[in-house]
Every structure is written in structure tokens, then in C-alpha cells.
């Protein structure tokens, strides 16, 4: 029977990001604007996927971006080119995604999600894919 390195074939590892609660409308998710740290050691790239729900007419907006750090508790900085500029009111029930490379020296990731209204965001997730480093 063939042996495979975890993550080398099949479905990519996925980290789901909790949707913004209604009480967080007009803010970022979660408090402080970042998701929990996602460990992407030995992974070269990923995709941030965001699904907008019912984006509020004229005032709704959703934006998302990836950040990375050398340590899970360190200072996070934006990954160049890893941002979704935003969903507007004409983007109800649509999906946007952005592919990104994970800096080899900063394998810890966070997602920054921002929404204007309580109903704007339905779901967000990060898919990590190989080839694996090392």
C-alpha cells in the first residue's frame, strides 16, 4: 500500500473562520480584528475564500486579508496580494477568493475580516495546499 505525506494528496487542509456576529457589525472579527492563529508550517501556499450573504443595500461591505508572523503570538503583517478588496450591495450571495504564498519565515497566519452590517458575511475559510516544504 502506498504511503503519502499528510497534506500531499487529496483534499487540502481547511481552517474555517467564525462568521461575524450581529453585535460585531461595523467592526472586525473577532475582537482585535484577527482570527486565531493558523499554523501553516511546511505549507507553501493557500487560498482565502469568503462568502457574502445578504450585503446590506448602500451601506454593506465585506473585506478580508491574510497576515503572517514568524511566531503564533508575534506581530502579524499583511501578506502582499492576499486581500479581497470587498463585497458591496450588488454582491449578495457571491464568493470571492484570493490565492497567496506563505512566507517561509512567517508560517503563522491570521485572517482579518471586516463587515459593515450584521448580515453581510456568511462564511470564510482558508485552504492550505502543497507542495509541502521540506
PDB file of N, CA and C in Angstrom, residues 17-20 50-54 62 93 115 119-124:
ATOM      1  N   UNK A  17     -13.251  30.071   9.435  1.00  0.00           N
ATOM      2  CA  UNK A  17     -13.193  31.285  10.244  1.00  0.00           C
ATOM      3  C   UNK A  17     -14.607  31.582  10.732  1.00  0.00           C
ATOM      4  N   UNK A  18     -14.820  31.797  12.043  1.00  0.00           N
ATOM      5  CA  UNK A  18     -16.177  32.044  12.523  1.00  0.00           C
ATOM      6  C   UNK A  18     -16.773  33.289  11.872  1.00  0.00           C
ATOM      7  N   UNK A  19     -18.059  33.231  11.486  1.00  0.00           N
ATOM      8  CA  UNK A  19     -18.683  34.425  10.905  1.00  0.00           C
ATOM      9  C   UNK A  19     -18.815  35.519  11.957  1.00  0.00           C
ATOM     10  N   UNK A  20     -18.932  36.735  11.485  1.00  0.00           N
ATOM     11  CA  UNK A  20     -19.110  37.856  12.399  1.00  0.00           C
ATOM     12  C   UNK A  20     -20.499  37.793  13.013  1.00  0.00           C
ATOM     13  N   UNK A  50     -14.089  33.778   0.788  1.00  0.00           N
ATOM     14  CA  UNK A  50     -15.094  34.499   1.566  1.00  0.00           C
ATOM     15  C   UNK A  50     -16.419  34.434   0.826  1.00  0.00           C
ATOM     16  N   UNK A  51     -17.473  34.086   1.560  1.00  0.00           N
ATOM     17  CA  UNK A  51     -18.824  34.008   1.004  1.00  0.00           C
ATOM     18  C   UNK A  51     -19.664  35.096   1.642  1.00  0.00           C
ATOM     19  N   UNK A  52     -20.151  36.026   0.829  1.00  0.00           N
ATOM     20  CA  UNK A  52     -21.007  37.097   1.326  1.00  0.00           C
ATOM     21  C   UNK A  52     -22.443  36.613   1.363  1.00  0.00           C
ATOM     22  N   UNK A  53     -23.152  37.006   2.372  1.00  0.00           N
ATOM     23  CA  UNK A  53     -24.573  36.690   2.470  1.00  0.00           C
ATOM     24  C   UNK A  53     -25.372  37.791   1.806  1.00  0.00           C
ATOM     25  N   UNK A  54     -26.304  38.344   2.560  1.00  0.00           N
ATOM     26  CA  UNK A  54     -27.115  39.451   2.053  1.00  0.00           C
ATOM     27  C   UNK A  54     -26.387  40.728   2.453  1.00  0.00           C
ATOM     28  N   UNK A  62     -17.938  43.990   2.850  1.00  0.00           N
ATOM     29  CA  UNK A  62     -17.132  42.955   3.476  1.00  0.00           C
ATOM     30  C   UNK A  62     -15.738  43.034   2.869  1.00  0.00           C
ATOM     31  N   UNK A  93     -24.758  36.981  -1.876  1.00  0.00           N
ATOM     32  CA  UNK A  93     -24.632  35.538  -2.101  1.00  0.00           C
ATOM     33  C   UNK A  93     -23.597  35.189  -3.163  1.00  0.00           C
ATOM     34  N   UNK A 115     -16.731  43.794   8.326  1.00  0.00           N
ATOM     35  CA  UNK A 115     -18.043  43.937   7.695  1.00  0.00           C
ATOM     36  C   UNK A 115     -18.723  45.173   8.251  1.00  0.00           C
ATOM     37  N   UNK A 119     -25.549  41.311   8.594  1.00  0.00           N
ATOM     38  CA  UNK A 119     -25.884  40.211   7.687  1.00  0.00           C
ATOM     39  C   UNK A 119     -24.911  40.051   6.534  1.00  0.00           C
ATOM     40  N   UNK A 120     -23.869  40.862   6.457  1.00  0.00           N
ATOM     41  CA  UNK A 120     -23.022  40.895   5.272  1.00  0.00           C
ATOM     42  C   UNK A 120     -22.236  39.615   5.014  1.00  0.00           C
ATOM     43  N   UNK A 121     -21.707  38.983   6.040  1.00  0.00           N
ATOM     44  CA  UNK A 121     -20.791  37.854   5.857  1.00  0.00           C
ATOM     45  C   UNK A 121     -21.451  36.551   6.265  1.00  0.00           C
ATOM     46  N   UNK A 122     -21.377  35.546   5.386  1.00  0.00           N
ATOM     47  CA  UNK A 122     -21.924  34.227   5.716  1.00  0.00           C
ATOM     48  C   UNK A 122     -20.850  33.265   6.192  1.00  0.00           C
ATOM     49  N   UNK A 123     -19.702  33.237   5.506  1.00  0.00           N
ATOM     50  CA  UNK A 123     -18.649  32.290   5.879  1.00  0.00           C
ATOM     51  C   UNK A 123     -17.319  32.711   5.285  1.00  0.00           C
ATOM     52  N   UNK A 124     -16.247  32.237   5.907  1.00  0.00           N
ATOM     53  CA  UNK A 124     -14.899  32.451   5.382  1.00  0.00           C
ATOM     54  C   UNK A 124     -14.060  31.249   5.771  1.00  0.00           C
TER      55      UNK A 124
END
